[in-house]
PDB file of C-alpha atoms and ligand atoms in Angstrom:
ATOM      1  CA  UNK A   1       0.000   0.000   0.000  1.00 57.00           C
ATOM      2  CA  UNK A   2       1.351   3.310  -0.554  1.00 62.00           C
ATOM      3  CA  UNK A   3       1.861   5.700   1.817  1.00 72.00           C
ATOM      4  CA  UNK A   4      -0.144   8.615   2.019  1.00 82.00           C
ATOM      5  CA  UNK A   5       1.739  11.756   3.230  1.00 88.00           C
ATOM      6  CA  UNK A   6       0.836  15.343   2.784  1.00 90.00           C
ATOM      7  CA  UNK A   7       3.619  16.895  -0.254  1.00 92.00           C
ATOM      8  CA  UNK A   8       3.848  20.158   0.904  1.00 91.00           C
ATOM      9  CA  UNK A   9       6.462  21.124  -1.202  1.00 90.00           C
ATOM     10  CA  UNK A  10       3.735  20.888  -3.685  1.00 93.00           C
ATOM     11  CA  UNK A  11       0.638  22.581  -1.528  1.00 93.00           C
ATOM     12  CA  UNK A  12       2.724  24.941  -0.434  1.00 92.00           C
ATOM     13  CA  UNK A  13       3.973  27.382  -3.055  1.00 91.00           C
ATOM     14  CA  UNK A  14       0.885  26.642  -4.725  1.00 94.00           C
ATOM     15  CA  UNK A  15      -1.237  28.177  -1.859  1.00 93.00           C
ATOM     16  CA  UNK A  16       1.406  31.130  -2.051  1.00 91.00           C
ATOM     17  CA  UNK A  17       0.990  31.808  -5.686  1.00 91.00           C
ATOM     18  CA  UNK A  18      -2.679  32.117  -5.441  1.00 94.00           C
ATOM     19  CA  UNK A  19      -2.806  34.142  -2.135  1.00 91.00           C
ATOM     20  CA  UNK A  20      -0.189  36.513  -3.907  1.00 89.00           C
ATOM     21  CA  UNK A  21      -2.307  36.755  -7.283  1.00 92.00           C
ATOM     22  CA  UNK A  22      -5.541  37.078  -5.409  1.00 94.00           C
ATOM     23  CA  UNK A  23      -3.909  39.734  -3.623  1.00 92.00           C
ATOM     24  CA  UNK A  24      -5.437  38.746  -0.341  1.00 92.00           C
ATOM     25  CA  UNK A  25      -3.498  40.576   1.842  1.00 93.00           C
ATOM     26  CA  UNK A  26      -4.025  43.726   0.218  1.00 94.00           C
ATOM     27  CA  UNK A  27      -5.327  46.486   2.601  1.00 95.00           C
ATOM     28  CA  UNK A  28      -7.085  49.693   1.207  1.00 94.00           C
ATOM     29  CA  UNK A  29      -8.719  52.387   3.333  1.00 95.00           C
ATOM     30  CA  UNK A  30     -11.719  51.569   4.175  1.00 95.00           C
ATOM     31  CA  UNK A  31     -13.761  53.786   6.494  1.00 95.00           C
ATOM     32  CA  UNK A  32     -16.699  51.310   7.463  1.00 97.00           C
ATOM     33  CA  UNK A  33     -14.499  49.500   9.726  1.00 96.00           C
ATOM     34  CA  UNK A  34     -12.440  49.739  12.753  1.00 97.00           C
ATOM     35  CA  UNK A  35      -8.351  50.307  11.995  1.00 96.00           C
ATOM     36  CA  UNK A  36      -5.763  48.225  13.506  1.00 96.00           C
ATOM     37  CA  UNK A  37      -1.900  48.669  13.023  1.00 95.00           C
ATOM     38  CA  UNK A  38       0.130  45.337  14.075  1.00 95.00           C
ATOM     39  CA  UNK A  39       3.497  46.317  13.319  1.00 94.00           C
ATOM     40  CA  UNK A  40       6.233  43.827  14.442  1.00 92.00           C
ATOM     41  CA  UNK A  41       9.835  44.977  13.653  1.00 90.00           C
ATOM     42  CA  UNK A  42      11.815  45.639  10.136  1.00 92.00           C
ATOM     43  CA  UNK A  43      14.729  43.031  10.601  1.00 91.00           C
ATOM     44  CA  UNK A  44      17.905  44.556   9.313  1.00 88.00           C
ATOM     45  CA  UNK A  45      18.637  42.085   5.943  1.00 88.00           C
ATOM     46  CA  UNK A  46      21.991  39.603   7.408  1.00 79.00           C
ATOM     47  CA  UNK A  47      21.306  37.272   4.599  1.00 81.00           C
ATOM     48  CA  UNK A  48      19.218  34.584   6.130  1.00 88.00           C
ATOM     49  CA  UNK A  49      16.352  34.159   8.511  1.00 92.00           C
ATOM     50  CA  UNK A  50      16.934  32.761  12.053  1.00 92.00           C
ATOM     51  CA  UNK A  51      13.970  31.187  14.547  1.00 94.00           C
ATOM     52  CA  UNK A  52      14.408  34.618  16.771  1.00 92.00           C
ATOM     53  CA  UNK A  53      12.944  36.112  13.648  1.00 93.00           C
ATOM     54  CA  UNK A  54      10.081  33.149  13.008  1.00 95.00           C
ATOM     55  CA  UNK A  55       8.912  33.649  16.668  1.00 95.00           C
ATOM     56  CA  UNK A  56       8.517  37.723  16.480  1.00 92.00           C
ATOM     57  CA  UNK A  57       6.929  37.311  12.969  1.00 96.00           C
ATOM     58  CA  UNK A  58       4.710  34.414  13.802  1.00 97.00           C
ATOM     59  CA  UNK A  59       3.397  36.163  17.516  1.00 96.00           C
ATOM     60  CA  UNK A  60       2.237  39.414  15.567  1.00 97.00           C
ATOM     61  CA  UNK A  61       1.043  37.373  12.272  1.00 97.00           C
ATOM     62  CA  UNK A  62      -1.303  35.767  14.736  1.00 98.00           C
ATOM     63  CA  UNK A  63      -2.660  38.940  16.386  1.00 97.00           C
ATOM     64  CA  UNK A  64      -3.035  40.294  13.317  1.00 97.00           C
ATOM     65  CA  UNK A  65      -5.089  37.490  11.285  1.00 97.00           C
ATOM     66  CA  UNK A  66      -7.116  37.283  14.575  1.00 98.00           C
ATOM     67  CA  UNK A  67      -7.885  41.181  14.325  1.00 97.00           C
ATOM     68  CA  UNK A  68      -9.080  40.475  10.661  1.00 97.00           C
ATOM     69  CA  UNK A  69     -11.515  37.719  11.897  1.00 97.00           C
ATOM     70  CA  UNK A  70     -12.759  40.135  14.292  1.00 97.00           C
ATOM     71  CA  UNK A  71     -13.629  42.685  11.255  1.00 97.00           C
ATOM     72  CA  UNK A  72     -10.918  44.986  11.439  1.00 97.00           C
ATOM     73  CA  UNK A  73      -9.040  46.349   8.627  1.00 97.00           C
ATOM     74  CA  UNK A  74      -5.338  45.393   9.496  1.00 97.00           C
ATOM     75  CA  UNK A  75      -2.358  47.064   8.006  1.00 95.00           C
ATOM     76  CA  UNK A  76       0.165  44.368   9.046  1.00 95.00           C
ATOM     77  CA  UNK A  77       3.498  46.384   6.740  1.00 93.00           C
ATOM     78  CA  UNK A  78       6.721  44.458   6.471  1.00 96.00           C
ATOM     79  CA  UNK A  79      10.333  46.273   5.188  1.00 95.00           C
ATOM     80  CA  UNK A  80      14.095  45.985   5.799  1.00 95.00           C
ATOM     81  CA  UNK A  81      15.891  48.573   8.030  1.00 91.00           C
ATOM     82  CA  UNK A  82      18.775  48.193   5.498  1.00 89.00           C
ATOM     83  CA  UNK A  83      20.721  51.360   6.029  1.00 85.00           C
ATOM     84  CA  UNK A  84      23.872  52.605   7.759  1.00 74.00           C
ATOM     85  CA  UNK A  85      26.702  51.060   9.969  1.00 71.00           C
ATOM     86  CA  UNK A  86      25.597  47.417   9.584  1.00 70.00           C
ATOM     87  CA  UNK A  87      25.530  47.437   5.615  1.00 73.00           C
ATOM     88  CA  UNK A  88      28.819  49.552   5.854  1.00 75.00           C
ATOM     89  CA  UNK A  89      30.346  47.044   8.113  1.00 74.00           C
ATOM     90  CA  UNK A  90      29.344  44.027   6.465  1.00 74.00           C
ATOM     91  CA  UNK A  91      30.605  45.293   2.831  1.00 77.00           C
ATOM     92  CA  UNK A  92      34.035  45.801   4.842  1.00 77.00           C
ATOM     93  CA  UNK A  93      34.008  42.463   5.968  1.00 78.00           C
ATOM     94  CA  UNK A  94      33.026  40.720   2.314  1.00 82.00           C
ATOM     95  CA  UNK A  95      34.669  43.175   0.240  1.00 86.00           C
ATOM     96  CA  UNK A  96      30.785  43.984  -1.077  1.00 86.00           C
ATOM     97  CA  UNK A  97      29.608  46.227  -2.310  1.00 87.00           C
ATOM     98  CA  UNK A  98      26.716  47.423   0.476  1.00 85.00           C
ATOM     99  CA  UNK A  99      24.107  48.505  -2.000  1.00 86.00           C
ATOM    100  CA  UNK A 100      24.220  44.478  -3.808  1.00 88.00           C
ATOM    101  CA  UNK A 101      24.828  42.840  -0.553  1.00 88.00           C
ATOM    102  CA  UNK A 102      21.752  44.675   1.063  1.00 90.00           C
ATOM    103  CA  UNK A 103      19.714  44.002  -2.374  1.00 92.00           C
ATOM    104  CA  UNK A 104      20.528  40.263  -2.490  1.00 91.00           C
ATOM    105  CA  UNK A 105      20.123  39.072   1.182  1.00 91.00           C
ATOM    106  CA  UNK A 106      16.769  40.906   1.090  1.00 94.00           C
ATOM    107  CA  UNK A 107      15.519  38.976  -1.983  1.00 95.00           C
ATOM    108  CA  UNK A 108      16.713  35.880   0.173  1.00 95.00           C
ATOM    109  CA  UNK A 109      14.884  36.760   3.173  1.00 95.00           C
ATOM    110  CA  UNK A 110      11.666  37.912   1.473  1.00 95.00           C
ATOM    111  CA  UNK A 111      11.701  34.782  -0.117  1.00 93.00           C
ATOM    112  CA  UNK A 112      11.357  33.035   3.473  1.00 94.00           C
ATOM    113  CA  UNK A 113       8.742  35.128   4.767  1.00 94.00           C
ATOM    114  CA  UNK A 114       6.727  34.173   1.887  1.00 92.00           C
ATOM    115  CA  UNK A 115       7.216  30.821   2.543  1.00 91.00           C
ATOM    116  CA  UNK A 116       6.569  30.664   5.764  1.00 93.00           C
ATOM    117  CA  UNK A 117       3.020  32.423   5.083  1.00 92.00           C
ATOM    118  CA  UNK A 118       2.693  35.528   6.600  1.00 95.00           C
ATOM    119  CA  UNK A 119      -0.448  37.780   5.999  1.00 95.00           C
ATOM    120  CA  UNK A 120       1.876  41.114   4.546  1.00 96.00           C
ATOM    121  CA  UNK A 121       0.531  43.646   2.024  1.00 94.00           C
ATOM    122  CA  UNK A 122       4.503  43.090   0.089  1.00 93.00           C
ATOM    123  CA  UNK A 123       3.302  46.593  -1.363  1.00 92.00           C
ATOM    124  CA  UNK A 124       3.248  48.343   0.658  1.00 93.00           C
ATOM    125  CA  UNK A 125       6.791  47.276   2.404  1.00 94.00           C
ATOM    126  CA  UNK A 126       9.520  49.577   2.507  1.00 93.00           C
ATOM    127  CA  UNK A 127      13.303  49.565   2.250  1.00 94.00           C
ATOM    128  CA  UNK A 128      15.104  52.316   4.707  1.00 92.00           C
ATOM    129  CA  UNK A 129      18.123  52.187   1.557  1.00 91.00           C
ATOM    130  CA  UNK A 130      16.288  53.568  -0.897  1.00 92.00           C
ATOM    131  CA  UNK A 131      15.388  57.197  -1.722  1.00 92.00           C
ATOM    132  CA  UNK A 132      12.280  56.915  -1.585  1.00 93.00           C
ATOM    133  CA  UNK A 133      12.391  56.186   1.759  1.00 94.00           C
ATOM    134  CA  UNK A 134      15.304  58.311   2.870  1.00 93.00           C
ATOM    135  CA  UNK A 135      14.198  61.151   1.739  1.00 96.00           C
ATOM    136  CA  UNK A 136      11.905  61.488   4.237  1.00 95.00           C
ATOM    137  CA  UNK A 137      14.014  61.236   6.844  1.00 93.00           C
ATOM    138  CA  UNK A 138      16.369  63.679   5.127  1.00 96.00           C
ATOM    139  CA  UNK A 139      12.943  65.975   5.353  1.00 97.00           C
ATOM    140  CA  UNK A 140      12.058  65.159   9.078  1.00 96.00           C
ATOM    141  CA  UNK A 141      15.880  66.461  10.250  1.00 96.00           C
ATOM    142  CA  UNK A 142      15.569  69.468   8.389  1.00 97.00           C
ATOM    143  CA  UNK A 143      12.477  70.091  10.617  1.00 97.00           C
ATOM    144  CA  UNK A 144      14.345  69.555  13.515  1.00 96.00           C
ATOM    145  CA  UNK A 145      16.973  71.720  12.288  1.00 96.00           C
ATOM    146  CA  UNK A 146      14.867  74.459  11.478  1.00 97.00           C
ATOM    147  CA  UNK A 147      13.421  74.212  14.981  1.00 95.00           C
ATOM    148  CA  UNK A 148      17.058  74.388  16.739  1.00 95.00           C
ATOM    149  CA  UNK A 149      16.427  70.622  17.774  1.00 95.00           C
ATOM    150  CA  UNK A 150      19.396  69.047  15.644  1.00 96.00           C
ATOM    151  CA  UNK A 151      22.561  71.074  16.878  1.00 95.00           C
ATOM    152  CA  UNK A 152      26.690  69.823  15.885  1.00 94.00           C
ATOM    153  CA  UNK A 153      29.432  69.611  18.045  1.00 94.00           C
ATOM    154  CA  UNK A 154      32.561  67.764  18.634  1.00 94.00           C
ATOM    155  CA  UNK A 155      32.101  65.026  21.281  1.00 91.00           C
ATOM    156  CA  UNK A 156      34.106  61.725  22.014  1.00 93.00           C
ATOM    157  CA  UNK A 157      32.676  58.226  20.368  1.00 93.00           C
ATOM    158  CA  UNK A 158      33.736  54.747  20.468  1.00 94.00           C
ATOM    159  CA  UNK A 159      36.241  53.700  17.826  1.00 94.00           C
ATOM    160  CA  UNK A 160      37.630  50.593  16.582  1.00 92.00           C
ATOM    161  CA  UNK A 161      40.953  50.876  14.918  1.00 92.00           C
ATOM    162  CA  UNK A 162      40.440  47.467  13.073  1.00 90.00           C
ATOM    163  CA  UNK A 163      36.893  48.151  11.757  1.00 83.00           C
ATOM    164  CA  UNK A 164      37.716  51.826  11.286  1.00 83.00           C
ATOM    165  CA  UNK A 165      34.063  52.232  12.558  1.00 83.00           C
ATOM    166  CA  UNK A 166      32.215  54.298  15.251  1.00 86.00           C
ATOM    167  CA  UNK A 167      30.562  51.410  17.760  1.00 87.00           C
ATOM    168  CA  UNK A 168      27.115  52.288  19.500  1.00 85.00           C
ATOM    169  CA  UNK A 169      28.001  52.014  23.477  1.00 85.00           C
ATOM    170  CA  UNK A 170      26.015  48.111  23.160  1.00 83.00           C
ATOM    171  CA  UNK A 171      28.460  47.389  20.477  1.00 87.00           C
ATOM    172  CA  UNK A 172      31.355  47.631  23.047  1.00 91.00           C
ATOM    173  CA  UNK A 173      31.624  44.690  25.095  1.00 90.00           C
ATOM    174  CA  UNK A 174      34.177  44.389  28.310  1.00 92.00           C
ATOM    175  CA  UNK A 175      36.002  47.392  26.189  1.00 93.00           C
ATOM    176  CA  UNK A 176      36.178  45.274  23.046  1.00 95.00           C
ATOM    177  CA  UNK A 177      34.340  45.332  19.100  1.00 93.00           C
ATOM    178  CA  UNK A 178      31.845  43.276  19.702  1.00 87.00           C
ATOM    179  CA  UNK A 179      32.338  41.894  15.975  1.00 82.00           C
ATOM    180  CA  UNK A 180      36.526  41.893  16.044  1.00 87.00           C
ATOM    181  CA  UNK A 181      37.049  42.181  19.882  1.00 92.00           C
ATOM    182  CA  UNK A 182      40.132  45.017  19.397  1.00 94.00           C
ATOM    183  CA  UNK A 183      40.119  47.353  22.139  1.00 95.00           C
ATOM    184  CA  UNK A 184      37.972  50.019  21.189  1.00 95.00           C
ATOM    185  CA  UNK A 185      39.281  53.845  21.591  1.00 95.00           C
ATOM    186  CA  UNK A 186      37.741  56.652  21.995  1.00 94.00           C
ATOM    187  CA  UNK A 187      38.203  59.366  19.413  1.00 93.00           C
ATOM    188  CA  UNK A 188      36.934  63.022  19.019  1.00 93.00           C
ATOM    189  CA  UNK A 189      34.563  63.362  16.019  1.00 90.00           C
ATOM    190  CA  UNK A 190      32.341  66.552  15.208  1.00 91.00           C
ATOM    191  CA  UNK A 191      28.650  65.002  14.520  1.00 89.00           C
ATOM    192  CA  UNK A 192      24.885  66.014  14.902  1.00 91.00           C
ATOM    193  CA  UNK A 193      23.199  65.648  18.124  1.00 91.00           C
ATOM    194  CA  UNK A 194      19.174  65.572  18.651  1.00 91.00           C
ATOM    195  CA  UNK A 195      18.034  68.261  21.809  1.00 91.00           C
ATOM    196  CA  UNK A 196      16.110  65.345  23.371  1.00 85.00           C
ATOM    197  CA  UNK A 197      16.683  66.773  26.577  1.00 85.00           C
ATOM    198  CA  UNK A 198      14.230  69.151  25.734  1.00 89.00           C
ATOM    199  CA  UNK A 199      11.665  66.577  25.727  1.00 89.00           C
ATOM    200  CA  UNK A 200      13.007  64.842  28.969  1.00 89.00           C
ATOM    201  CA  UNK A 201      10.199  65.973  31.417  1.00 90.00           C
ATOM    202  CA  UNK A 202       7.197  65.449  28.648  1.00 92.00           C
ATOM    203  CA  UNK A 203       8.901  61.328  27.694  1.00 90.00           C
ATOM    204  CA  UNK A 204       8.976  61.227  32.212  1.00 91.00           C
ATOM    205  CA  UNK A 205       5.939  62.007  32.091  1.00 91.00           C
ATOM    206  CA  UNK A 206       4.096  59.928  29.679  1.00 92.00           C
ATOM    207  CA  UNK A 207       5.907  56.565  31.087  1.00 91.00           C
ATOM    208  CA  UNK A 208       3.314  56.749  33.405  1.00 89.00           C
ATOM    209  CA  UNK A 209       0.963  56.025  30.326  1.00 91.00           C
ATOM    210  CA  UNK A 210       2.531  52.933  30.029  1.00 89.00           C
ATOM    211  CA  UNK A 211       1.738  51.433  33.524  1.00 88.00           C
ATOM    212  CA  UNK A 212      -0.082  48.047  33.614  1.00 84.00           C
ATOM    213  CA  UNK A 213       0.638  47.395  29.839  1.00 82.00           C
ATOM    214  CA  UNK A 214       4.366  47.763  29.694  1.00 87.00           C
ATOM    215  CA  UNK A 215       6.609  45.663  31.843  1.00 89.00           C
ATOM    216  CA  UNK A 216       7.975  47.674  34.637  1.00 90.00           C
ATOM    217  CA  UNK A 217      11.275  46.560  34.135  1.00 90.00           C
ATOM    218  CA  UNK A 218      11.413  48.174  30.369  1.00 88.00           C
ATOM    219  CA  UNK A 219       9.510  51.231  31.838  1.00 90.00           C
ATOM    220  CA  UNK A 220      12.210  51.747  34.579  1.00 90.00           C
ATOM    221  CA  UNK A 221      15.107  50.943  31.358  1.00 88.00           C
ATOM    222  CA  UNK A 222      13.283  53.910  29.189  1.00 88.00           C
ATOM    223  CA  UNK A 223      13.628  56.129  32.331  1.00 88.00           C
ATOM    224  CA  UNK A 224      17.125  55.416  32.620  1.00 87.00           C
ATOM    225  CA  UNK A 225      17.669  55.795  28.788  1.00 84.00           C
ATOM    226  CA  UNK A 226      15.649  59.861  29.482  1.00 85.00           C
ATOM    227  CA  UNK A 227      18.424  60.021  32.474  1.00 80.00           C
ATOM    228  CA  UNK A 228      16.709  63.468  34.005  1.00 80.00           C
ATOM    229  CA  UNK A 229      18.712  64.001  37.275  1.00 82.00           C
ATOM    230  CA  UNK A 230      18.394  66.799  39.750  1.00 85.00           C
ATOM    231  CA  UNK A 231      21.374  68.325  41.426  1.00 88.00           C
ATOM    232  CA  UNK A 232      23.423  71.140  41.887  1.00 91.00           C
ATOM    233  CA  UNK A 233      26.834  72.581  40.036  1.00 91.00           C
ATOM    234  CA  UNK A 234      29.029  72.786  42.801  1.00 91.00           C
ATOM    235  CA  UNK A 235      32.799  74.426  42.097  1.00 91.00           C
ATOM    236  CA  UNK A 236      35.637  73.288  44.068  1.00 91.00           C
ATOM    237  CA  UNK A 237      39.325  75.320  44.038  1.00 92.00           C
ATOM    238  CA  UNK A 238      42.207  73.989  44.159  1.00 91.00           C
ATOM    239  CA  UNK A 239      44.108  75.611  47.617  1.00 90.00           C
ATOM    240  CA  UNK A 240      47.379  75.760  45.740  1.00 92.00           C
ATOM    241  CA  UNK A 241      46.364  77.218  42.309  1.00 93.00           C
ATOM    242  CA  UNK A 242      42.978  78.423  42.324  1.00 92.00           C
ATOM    243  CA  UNK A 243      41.917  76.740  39.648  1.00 94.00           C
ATOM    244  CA  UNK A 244      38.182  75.911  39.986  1.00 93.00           C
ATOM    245  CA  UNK A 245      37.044  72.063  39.026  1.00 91.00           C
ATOM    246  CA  UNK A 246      33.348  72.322  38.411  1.00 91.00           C
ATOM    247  CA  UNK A 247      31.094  69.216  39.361  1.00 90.00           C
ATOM    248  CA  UNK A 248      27.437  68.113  39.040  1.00 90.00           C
ATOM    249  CA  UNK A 249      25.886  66.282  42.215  1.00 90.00           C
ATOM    250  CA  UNK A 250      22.807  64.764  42.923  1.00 88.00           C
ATOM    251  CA  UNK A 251      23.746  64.901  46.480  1.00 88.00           C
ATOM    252  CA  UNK A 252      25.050  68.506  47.522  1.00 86.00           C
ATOM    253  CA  UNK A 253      24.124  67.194  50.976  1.00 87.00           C
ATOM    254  CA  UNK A 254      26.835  64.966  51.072  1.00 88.00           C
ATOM    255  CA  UNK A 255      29.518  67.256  49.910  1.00 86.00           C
ATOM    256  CA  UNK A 256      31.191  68.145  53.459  1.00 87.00           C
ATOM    257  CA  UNK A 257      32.349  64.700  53.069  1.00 86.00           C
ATOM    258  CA  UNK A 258      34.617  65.431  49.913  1.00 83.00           C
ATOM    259  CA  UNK A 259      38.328  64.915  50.146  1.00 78.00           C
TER     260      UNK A 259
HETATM  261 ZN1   ZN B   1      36.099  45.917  15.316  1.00 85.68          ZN
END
């Protein structure tokens, strides 16, 4: 007797072809029903797929169909965040060129996220590389500019020598590249800054927004990211000189204590 077994390798791109033809996952506005945005994250294109990315996908492709059965009209987007250090690095480290490398690994993992099925409208998806896209960030800093909020100045960052690339502070692990684990340095560059503090009390404030649906522990993280602290300037001189050494405390009530 033969044995029956289900050939998905068959059912499946077949069931893709149609639900991309039918365009079933197409959303247009449509005021006669509720809205609902399920928007997971736009993985930065590595090359392949890996099950951290199947879990995230899969959690919010379920919300999302369920929101449909419910009547809503979902826009569930997809894209690649496929711009900056990463592609830079990566071309580096393949001898690539970044535009190709970031074209062909997001072909590759496109092709994955069709197969595994997820509900996306593919056109609406959107690819941080290209102008299209950029552009509009390009337009949202000159806003910011305009309005004082984006300000340069010469400040230390993290460099590694090896890379010859600036490392975000979680790229630096026990003082090392977290890709070529060189000692990183730290080296004087003159780059654009955002006036966040500005916005410090208002992003304080609307934490508490967040209570009961946000973990406390990533509510107490975001308040450390904001980092408002209240204290005093305090300047010390020096007895021999009289220089001055300026400090900032939180605890001026303390400073009697200072040797
Ligand atoms: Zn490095």
């Amino acid at each position: 007797m033969a044995e029956e077994r289900f050939d998905f390798r068959e059912a499946e791109p077949r069931w893709q072809r149609r639900w991309d033809e039918e365009g079933i996952y197409k959303v247009e506005r449509d005021p006669s029903r509720p809205k609902f945005y399920a928007l997971a994250m736009f993985p930065y294109p590595s090359g392949k797929l890996h099950m951290g990315h199947v879990r995230n996908y899969t959690i919010v492709d379920v919300i999302a169909r369920y929101r449909r059965m419910k009547g809503y009209n979902v826009l569930h987007p997809m894209g690649f965040d496929s711009f900056g250090m990463p592609a830079e690095n990566a071309a580096i480290q393949h001898g690539a060129n970044p535009a190709v490398w970031t074209r062909e690994n997001i072909a590759e993992m496109t092709a994955q996220l069709k197969q595994l099925g997820y509900s996306y409208d593919w056109s609406r998806a959107v690819y941080t590389y290209r102008e299209d896209y950029y552009r509009w960030t390009q337009w949202l800093f000159l806003q910011f500019y305009k309005k004082g909020l984006a300000y340069k100045k010469t400040a230390p960052v993290n460099w590694c020598p090896s890379c010859q690339t600036v490392l975000a502070n979680e790229q630096v692990e026990d003082g090392r590249c977290w890709r070529c684990d060189s000692l990183v340095t730290k080296k004087d560059l003159s780059q654009w800054f955002f006036r966040i503090t500005q916005y410090a009390d208002e992003l304080l404030e609307d934490l508490k927004l967040l209570e009961g649906g946000w973990p406390e522990q990533v509510r107490i993280m975001q308040q450390n990211w904001i980092g408002r602290s209240e204290g005093a300037r305090v300047e010390f001189t020096l007895e021999a000189t009289g220089d001055k050494i300026p400090i900032f405390t939180t605890r001026p009530d303390t400073i009697y204590g200072v040797t």
